[in-house]
């Protein structure tokens, strides 16, 4: 089986726009709920989330059970962590805070076996189906591999990053980018949107998927028009909080509720 069998790669090849969500709550039932809802993938966040390796393994299994690809955001350019995540069965990794093309190249290498990368090979792990065929996740080039571009300094290297072989996704960290500009959280600011539009043009021209957060219809329309083809619906914590607030608002007019 070759790398084209990856479910996300197949969807992108068909011209589909992918939908996913960040998971920072390290609990398999929360992850399973998100996966079963119909997202194409769940980003299991080991940079900002509370995951350890035991909860990460359970979350990967929950994604698989719900029909979503488990993709792990590793906590940094940590080859040991990337290898462990893939050995646990992740369908791929994304690496945060990539400052330049050389760092992006090292990040991609962490996901792949020689001669394409630096990942250690062990066919007897969960990701290797415990040594028993079929072993699709051990196919050469299988892991879906992404990097996060999150600062104006990193954005200067976009052309070289997008040219890297075996890089599937450039994710645009608009929240960190807004912080770097001194406008924290103002992701609709024209300066942030200019970055997104330029990055999307460069990434798509190089044949890469490009993703970012889209939280409302206006953002979806604007971002997809710019070429974004991987959309993230925020994080599980935000989703639960928004749902809880909507429930409370429903009762605002009930007798005995404080105004």
XYZ file of N, CA and C in Angstrom, residues 30-233:
612
model
N -14.595 12.451 24.834
C -14.733 13.755 24.184
C -14.234 13.660 22.743
N -13.072 13.047 22.565
C -12.506 12.898 21.218
C -13.410 12.039 20.345
N -13.917 10.952 20.916
C -14.812 10.081 20.161
C -16.078 10.788 19.722
N -16.584 11.672 20.561
C -17.768 12.450 20.192
C -17.474 13.346 19.001
N -16.335 14.011 19.020
C -15.948 14.881 17.908
C -15.776 14.083 16.625
N -15.105 12.941 16.722
C -14.865 12.118 15.540
C -16.176 11.605 14.962
N -17.068 11.149 15.824
C -18.343 10.584 15.374
C -19.244 11.655 14.761
N -19.035 12.917 15.146
C -19.840 14.008 14.585
C -19.614 14.165 13.083
N -18.493 13.666 12.580
C -18.270 13.702 11.147
C -17.079 14.520 10.681
N -16.264 15.034 11.598
C -15.060 15.743 11.181
C -14.138 14.797 10.413
N -13.427 15.342 9.437
C -12.468 14.537 8.683
C -11.284 14.132 9.551
N -10.917 14.996 10.471
C -9.756 14.728 11.320
C -9.927 15.467 12.638
N -9.181 15.019 13.627
C -9.062 15.738 14.895
C -7.583 15.970 15.142
N -7.225 17.229 15.410
C -5.864 17.554 15.814
C -5.771 17.333 17.329
N -5.045 16.316 17.726
C -4.828 16.018 19.145
C -3.656 16.878 19.610
N -3.956 17.863 20.448
C -3.022 18.944 20.719
C -2.134 18.637 21.916
N -0.902 18.253 21.634
C 0.062 17.959 22.691
C 0.992 19.136 22.964
N 0.730 20.276 22.323
C 1.443 21.503 22.663
C 0.697 22.252 23.760
N -0.613 22.418 23.590
C -1.414 23.168 24.560
C -2.363 22.276 25.356
N -2.603 21.062 24.908
C -3.518 20.166 25.600
C -2.845 19.410 26.731
N -3.649 18.647 27.466
C -3.160 17.944 28.645
C -2.785 16.494 28.406
N -2.476 16.133 27.176
C -2.227 14.735 26.844
C -0.916 14.204 27.417
N -0.988 12.954 27.939
C 0.199 12.139 28.121
C 0.092 10.992 27.117
N 1.036 10.081 27.114
C 1.017 9.056 26.074
C -0.143 8.075 26.229
N -0.563 7.818 27.459
C -1.692 6.898 27.656
C -2.981 7.514 27.126
N -3.240 8.776 27.469
C -4.462 9.422 26.970
C -4.378 9.665 25.470
N -3.179 9.866 24.955
C -3.015 10.048 23.512
C -3.357 8.766 22.763
N -2.908 7.639 23.265
C -3.242 6.363 22.616
C -4.752 6.140 22.612
N -5.416 6.425 23.737
C -6.862 6.254 23.817
C -7.577 7.197 22.855
N -7.075 8.422 22.706
C -7.687 9.387 21.805
C -7.508 8.980 20.346
N -6.358 8.439 20.008
C -6.120 7.951 18.644
C -7.115 6.845 18.313
N -7.296 5.916 19.245
C -8.261 4.837 19.028
C -9.680 5.384 18.900
N -10.005 6.403 19.692
C -11.342 7.001 19.627
C -11.573 7.664 18.278
N -10.561 8.324 17.748
C -10.675 8.916 16.405
C -10.956 7.830 15.376
N -10.192 6.781 15.420
C -10.367 5.691 14.454
C -11.765 5.096 14.557
N -12.239 4.906 15.787
C -13.568 4.350 15.979
C -14.670 5.258 15.457
N -14.434 6.563 15.489
C -15.437 7.515 15.032
C -15.302 7.902 13.575
N -14.267 7.413 12.897
C -14.108 7.669 11.477
C -13.351 8.926 11.116
N -12.600 9.498 12.068
C -11.794 10.693 11.799
C -10.316 10.338 11.879
N -9.513 10.992 11.071
C -8.075 10.752 11.112
C -7.474 11.417 12.357
N -6.714 10.656 13.159
C -6.032 11.254 14.304
C -4.694 11.865 13.873
N -4.590 13.181 14.005
C -3.359 13.896 13.690
C -2.869 14.558 14.977
N -1.608 14.352 15.310
C -1.067 14.846 16.577
C -0.250 16.107 16.354
N -0.629 17.180 17.073
C 0.283 18.331 17.142
C 1.289 18.018 18.238
N 2.523 17.760 17.828
C 3.578 17.484 18.795
C 3.918 18.777 19.534
N 4.537 18.680 20.715
C 4.768 19.887 21.504
C 5.852 20.803 20.962
N 6.592 20.338 19.987
C 7.673 21.118 19.407
C 8.451 20.232 18.458
N 9.633 20.661 18.029
C 10.438 19.854 17.108
C 11.132 18.708 17.837
N 10.319 17.809 18.374
C 10.787 16.728 19.244
C 10.646 15.410 18.492
N 11.756 14.879 17.983
C 11.716 13.656 17.184
C 11.236 12.462 17.999
N 11.604 12.412 19.280
C 11.139 11.311 20.133
C 9.626 11.332 20.258
N 9.052 12.500 20.505
C 7.608 12.591 20.673
C 6.896 12.261 19.366
N 7.415 12.756 18.249
C 6.803 12.468 16.950
C 6.802 10.975 16.666
N 7.915 10.331 16.933
C 7.993 8.890 16.701
C 7.011 8.137 17.584
N 6.916 8.530 18.847
C 5.990 7.851 19.763
C 4.546 8.025 19.297
N 4.180 9.235 18.878
C 2.820 9.482 18.414
C 2.476 8.612 17.210
N 3.402 8.501 16.272
C 3.156 7.686 15.083
C 3.163 6.203 15.427
N 4.024 5.785 16.335
C 4.012 4.383 16.778
C 2.705 4.032 17.476
N 2.068 5.009 18.125
C 0.778 4.777 18.767
C -0.370 4.705 17.769
N -0.095 5.042 16.509
C -1.112 4.903 15.472
C -1.639 6.181 14.881
N -1.043 7.335 15.217
C -1.483 8.584 14.611
C -1.339 8.505 13.096
N -2.247 9.157 12.399
C -2.192 9.216 10.941
C -1.213 10.274 10.443
N -0.672 11.068 11.349
C 0.280 12.082 10.955
C 0.569 13.017 12.101
N 1.436 13.990 11.844
C 1.807 14.984 12.853
C 1.787 16.378 12.230
N 1.588 17.376 13.069
C 1.852 18.757 12.702
C 2.791 19.330 13.756
N 3.738 20.134 13.294
C 4.794 20.647 14.165
C 4.639 22.162 14.305
N 4.539 22.670 15.530
C 4.296 24.104 15.737
C 5.567 24.931 15.716
N 5.367 26.254 15.635
C 6.433 27.244 15.818
C 7.641 26.973 14.927
N 7.362 26.718 13.650
C 8.444 26.486 12.688
C 8.946 27.844 12.189
N 10.219 28.181 12.426
C 10.693 29.525 12.114
C 11.195 29.723 10.689
N 11.610 28.627 10.014
C 12.196 28.784 8.684
C 12.161 27.450 7.947
N 12.670 27.446 6.733
C 12.590 26.249 5.892
C 13.438 25.107 6.432
N 14.589 25.419 7.014
C 15.438 24.363 7.560
C 14.735 23.640 8.702
N 14.075 24.399 9.562
C 13.324 23.789 10.659
C 12.149 22.981 10.125
N 11.485 23.478 9.093
C 10.374 22.744 8.491
C 10.856 21.437 7.882
N 12.014 21.471 7.263
C 12.574 20.244 6.679
C 12.862 19.208 7.752
N 13.410 19.642 8.889
C 13.654 18.719 10.003
C 12.341 18.176 10.558
N 11.316 19.018 10.609
C 10.015 18.590 11.118
C 9.419 17.501 10.243
N 9.492 17.686 8.934
C 8.965 16.678 8.017
C 9.751 15.387 8.157
N 11.065 15.484 8.276
C 11.915 14.296 8.378
C 11.549 13.443 9.588
N 11.085 14.083 10.677
C 10.750 13.333 11.884
C 9.629 12.328 11.653
N 8.800 12.569 10.640
C 7.629 11.721 10.418
C 7.911 10.534 9.509
N 9.058 10.519 8.849
C 9.275 9.547 7.778
C 10.523 8.712 8.021
N 10.453 7.462 7.542
C 11.580 6.549 7.631
C 12.637 6.902 6.588
N 13.853 6.416 6.806
C 14.901 6.540 5.801
C 14.450 5.825 4.514
N 14.809 6.328 3.347
C 15.754 7.418 3.086
C 15.110 8.802 3.083
N 13.826 8.876 3.432
C 13.101 10.151 3.353
C 13.153 10.954 4.633
N 13.570 10.331 5.734
C 13.536 11.041 7.000
C 14.370 10.364 8.060
N 14.066 10.677 9.309
C 14.899 10.250 10.436
C 14.134 9.409 11.453
N 12.897 9.082 11.172
C 12.080 8.318 12.121
C 12.606 6.886 12.265
N 12.647 6.396 13.503
C 13.042 5.018 13.747
C 11.938 4.044 13.352
N 12.315 2.880 12.927
C 11.367 1.898 12.398
C 11.185 0.737 13.374
N 9.935 0.478 13.719
C 9.605 -0.705 14.521
C 8.232 -1.186 14.073
N 8.147 -2.347 13.398
C 6.877 -2.796 12.847
C 5.940 -3.437 13.858
N 6.364 -3.526 15.132
C 5.585 -4.270 16.123
C 4.769 -3.366 17.047
N 4.631 -2.117 16.688
C 3.873 -1.158 17.486
C 2.407 -1.162 17.062
N 1.608 -0.383 17.785
C 0.200 -0.233 17.389
C 0.095 0.356 15.982
N 0.927 1.363 15.697
C 0.927 1.947 14.366
C 1.352 0.976 13.287
N 2.107 -0.046 13.670
C 2.512 -1.095 12.740
C 1.611 -2.315 12.787
N 0.417 -2.159 13.389
C -0.549 -3.260 13.500
C 0.069 -4.457 14.213
N 0.941 -4.124 15.172
C 1.581 -5.117 16.034
C 2.360 -6.167 15.241
N 2.902 -5.749 14.108
C 3.732 -6.642 13.320
C 2.977 -7.546 12.375
N 1.647 -7.393 12.323
C 0.838 -8.291 11.494
C 0.232 -7.533 10.325
N 0.333 -8.110 9.124
C -0.277 -7.435 7.973
C -1.792 -7.455 8.071
N -2.451 -6.448 7.447
C -1.860 -5.341 6.684
C -1.306 -4.261 7.608
N -0.318 -3.533 7.099
C 0.330 -2.478 7.879
C 0.353 -1.164 7.070
N -0.821 -0.601 6.786
C -0.873 0.565 5.894
C -0.126 1.772 6.422
N -0.079 1.944 7.757
C 0.552 3.147 8.297
C 2.073 3.088 8.260
N 2.622 1.930 7.859
C 4.069 1.815 7.688
C 4.487 2.022 6.237
N 3.527 2.259 5.359
C 3.870 2.489 3.955
C 4.758 3.724 3.829
N 5.685 3.667 2.903
C 6.597 4.789 2.692
C 5.804 6.059 2.385
N 6.087 7.105 3.150
C 5.445 8.390 2.935
C 4.036 8.500 3.467
N 3.548 7.490 4.226
C 2.151 7.513 4.660
C 1.807 8.687 5.571
N 2.565 9.012 6.625
C 2.085 10.014 7.592
C 1.779 11.363 6.937
N 0.617 11.880 7.262
C 0.228 13.225 6.836
C 1.029 14.196 7.685
N 1.772 15.094 7.026
C 2.773 15.880 7.727
C 2.553 17.363 7.484
N 2.466 18.122 8.585
C 2.229 19.548 8.468
C 3.122 20.354 9.385
N 3.251 21.628 9.071
C 3.960 22.571 9.936
C 3.073 23.786 10.153
N 3.297 24.458 11.268
C 2.559 25.676 11.570
C 3.442 26.886 11.330
N 2.966 27.797 10.520
C 3.622 29.086 10.306
C 2.826 30.103 11.121
N 3.484 30.720 12.094
C 2.741 31.454 13.120
C 3.287 32.850 13.416
N 4.233 33.330 12.618
C 4.810 34.642 12.899
C 5.189 35.336 11.603
N 5.267 36.662 11.632
C 5.724 37.388 10.438
C 7.109 36.958 9.991
N 7.999 36.642 10.944
C 9.349 36.208 10.583
C 9.303 34.890 9.818
N 8.504 33.932 10.300
C 8.385 32.642 9.617
C 7.730 32.799 8.253
N 6.796 33.742 8.140
C 6.087 33.939 6.880
C 7.019 34.352 5.753
N 8.161 34.940 6.097
C 9.128 35.330 5.074
C 9.743 34.124 4.372
N 9.590 32.947 4.964
C 10.204 31.732 4.410
C 9.177 30.827 3.722
N 7.991 31.353 3.462
C 6.904 30.507 2.970
C 7.220 29.825 1.649
N 7.866 30.503 0.725
C 8.144 29.891 -0.572
C 9.022 28.652 -0.420
N 10.055 28.750 0.399
C 10.955 27.600 0.595
C 10.272 26.498 1.391
N 9.450 26.868 2.364
C 8.730 25.844 3.131
C 7.776 25.086 2.223
N 7.027 25.809 1.407
C 6.040 25.172 0.535
C 6.680 24.258 -0.503
N 7.951 24.473 -0.813
C 8.635 23.659 -1.822
C 9.128 22.328 -1.280
N 9.008 22.100 0.028
C 9.562 20.875 0.616
C 8.777 19.641 0.165
N 9.463 18.598 -0.283
C 8.771 17.350 -0.598
C 8.256 16.687 0.681
N 7.201 15.934 0.539
C 6.560 15.188 1.643
C 5.923 16.075 2.701
N 5.882 17.359 2.477
C 5.081 18.247 3.323
C 3.681 18.327 2.730
N 2.684 17.975 3.533
C 1.302 17.981 3.059
C 0.573 19.275 3.356
N 0.816 19.852 4.538
C -0.034 20.935 5.043
C 0.791 22.058 5.622
N 0.441 23.279 5.254
C 0.920 24.464 5.952
C -0.277 25.032 6.708
N -0.190 25.000 8.025
C -1.263 25.527 8.859
C -0.873 26.932 9.311
N -1.780 27.862 9.139
C -1.516 29.260 9.454
C -2.020 29.573 10.859
N -1.096 29.790 11.766
C -1.457 30.071 13.158
C -1.815 31.534 13.335
N -3.055 31.862 13.006
C -3.455 33.272 12.982
C -3.511 33.901 14.375
N -3.745 33.101 15.397
C -3.780 33.686 16.738
C -2.381 34.106 17.176
N -1.394 33.224 16.998
C -0.022 33.613 17.318
C 0.444 34.760 16.432
N 0.028 34.737 15.178
C 0.420 35.804 14.267
C -0.138 37.146 14.752
N -1.385 37.132 15.213
C -1.980 38.376 15.721
C -1.266 38.853 16.982
N -0.835 37.929 17.817
C -0.075 38.306 19.015
C 1.233 38.980 18.614
N 1.897 38.410 17.612
C 3.166 38.978 17.149
C 2.988 40.387 16.604
N 1.808 40.687 16.078
C 1.527 42.024 15.570
C 1.070 42.990 16.657
N 0.875 42.474 17.865
C 0.409 43.323 18.956
C -1.088 43.516 18.986
N -1.827 42.628 18.313
C -3.296 42.717 18.277
C -3.876 41.343 18.642
N -3.639 40.858 19.840
C -3.997 39.485 20.205
C -5.449 39.137 19.910
N -5.645 38.054 19.177
C -6.979 37.532 18.905
C -7.724 38.219 17.784
N -7.180 39.286 17.219
C -7.877 40.021 16.156
C -7.548 39.394 14.795
N -8.068 38.191 14.602
C -7.689 37.415 13.420
C -8.349 37.913 12.134
N -9.351 38.782 12.261
C -9.974 39.365 11.072
C -9.331 40.693 10.677
N -8.304 41.113 11.397
C -7.597 42.339 11.056
C -7.017 42.221 9.638
N -7.048 43.286 8.858
C -6.540 43.219 7.483
C -5.099 42.737 7.372
N -4.267 43.030 8.376
C -2.875 42.580 8.320
C -2.773 41.068 8.462
N -3.613 40.489 9.292
C -3.636 39.034 9.428
C -4.208 38.402 8.167
N -5.260 39.000 7.653
C -5.873 38.452 6.446
C -4.956 38.558 5.236
N -4.142 39.590 5.177
C -3.164 39.713 4.098
C -2.158 38.566 4.162
N -1.717 38.247 5.354
C -0.833 37.091 5.561
C -1.496 35.808 5.093
N -2.759 35.605 5.477
C -3.476 34.389 5.097
C -3.598 34.290 3.577
N -3.972 35.374 2.939
C -4.171 35.335 1.488
C -2.867 35.065 0.749
N -1.787 35.703 1.197
C -0.493 35.471 0.557
C -0.043 34.035 0.772
N -0.164 33.546 2.003
C 0.271 32.190 2.317
C -0.527 31.149 1.549
N -1.833 31.362 1.452
C -2.673 30.405 0.729
C -2.276 30.343 -0.741
N -1.988 31.485 -1.323
C -1.593 31.527 -2.730
C -0.295 30.767 -2.955
N 0.673 30.978 -2.069
C 1.969 30.307 -2.190
C 1.822 28.802 -1.984
N 1.093 28.411 -0.943
C 0.952 26.993 -0.622
C 0.218 26.233 -1.717
N -0.890 26.782 -2.171
C -1.675 26.074 -3.192
C -0.916 25.983 -4.514
N -0.156 27.023 -4.854
C 0.637 26.993 -6.078
C 1.693 25.895 -6.023
N 2.156 25.575 -4.800
C 3.157 24.522 -4.619
C 2.526 23.146 -4.425
N 1.199 23.072 -4.499
C 0.525 21.793 -4.352
C 0.316 21.346 -2.929
N 0.433 22.273 -1.991
C 0.241 21.932 -0.581
C -1.167 22.325 -0.128
N -1.687 21.581 0.835
C -2.902 22.004 1.514
C -2.551 23.146 2.452
N -3.525 24.016 2.699
C -3.293 25.138 3.602
C -4.520 25.294 4.488
N -4.278 25.435 5.797
C -5.389 25.452 6.735
C -5.297 26.567 7.749
N -6.447 26.865 8.349
C -6.512 27.787 9.474
C -7.877 27.660 10.124
N -8.111 28.477 11.143
C -9.357 28.425 11.898
C -10.457 29.212 11.196
N -11.640 28.628 11.153
C -12.816 29.299 10.586
C -13.989 29.053 11.526
N -14.498 30.132 12.130
C -15.464 29.999 13.220
C -16.854 30.522 12.903
N -17.022 31.166 11.737
C -18.335 31.700 11.389
C -18.478 31.722 9.872
N -19.700 31.896 9.365
C -19.911 31.830 7.914
C -19.088 32.835 7.121
N -18.916 34.038 7.653
C -18.140 35.051 6.935
C -16.690 34.624 6.781
N -16.124 34.049 7.834
C -14.749 33.569 7.749
C -14.634 32.404 6.766
N -15.578 31.487 6.811
C -15.538 30.353 5.879
C -15.566 30.850 4.439
N -16.447 31.776 4.147
C -16.569 32.283 2.780
C -15.283 32.982 2.351
N -14.758 33.839 3.212
C -13.559 34.591 2.850
C -12.343 33.679 2.711
N -12.182 32.754 3.636
C -10.996 31.903 3.634
C -11.001 30.912 2.471
N -12.136 30.308 2.210
C -12.174 29.355 1.099
C -12.000 30.079 -0.234
N -12.504 31.301 -0.325
C -12.300 32.084 -1.541
C -10.809 32.380 -1.742
N -10.079 32.527 -0.640
C -8.643 32.793 -0.723
C -7.834 31.542 -1.041
N -8.449 30.357 -0.947
C -7.738 29.127 -1.260
C -7.517 28.194 -0.090
N -7.976 28.584 1.105
C -7.859 27.694 2.263
C -8.713 26.454 2.015
N -8.113 25.261 2.162
C -8.871 24.029 1.941
C -8.826 23.061 3.124
N -8.341 23.555 4.277
C -8.397 22.797 5.524
C -8.903 23.753 6.601
N -10.112 23.501 7.088
C -10.775 24.407 8.029
C -10.863 23.770 9.407
N -10.557 24.554 10.431
C -10.607 24.089 11.821
C -11.675 24.855 12.590
N -12.596 24.097 13.202
C -13.686 24.719 13.947
C -13.279 24.896 15.410
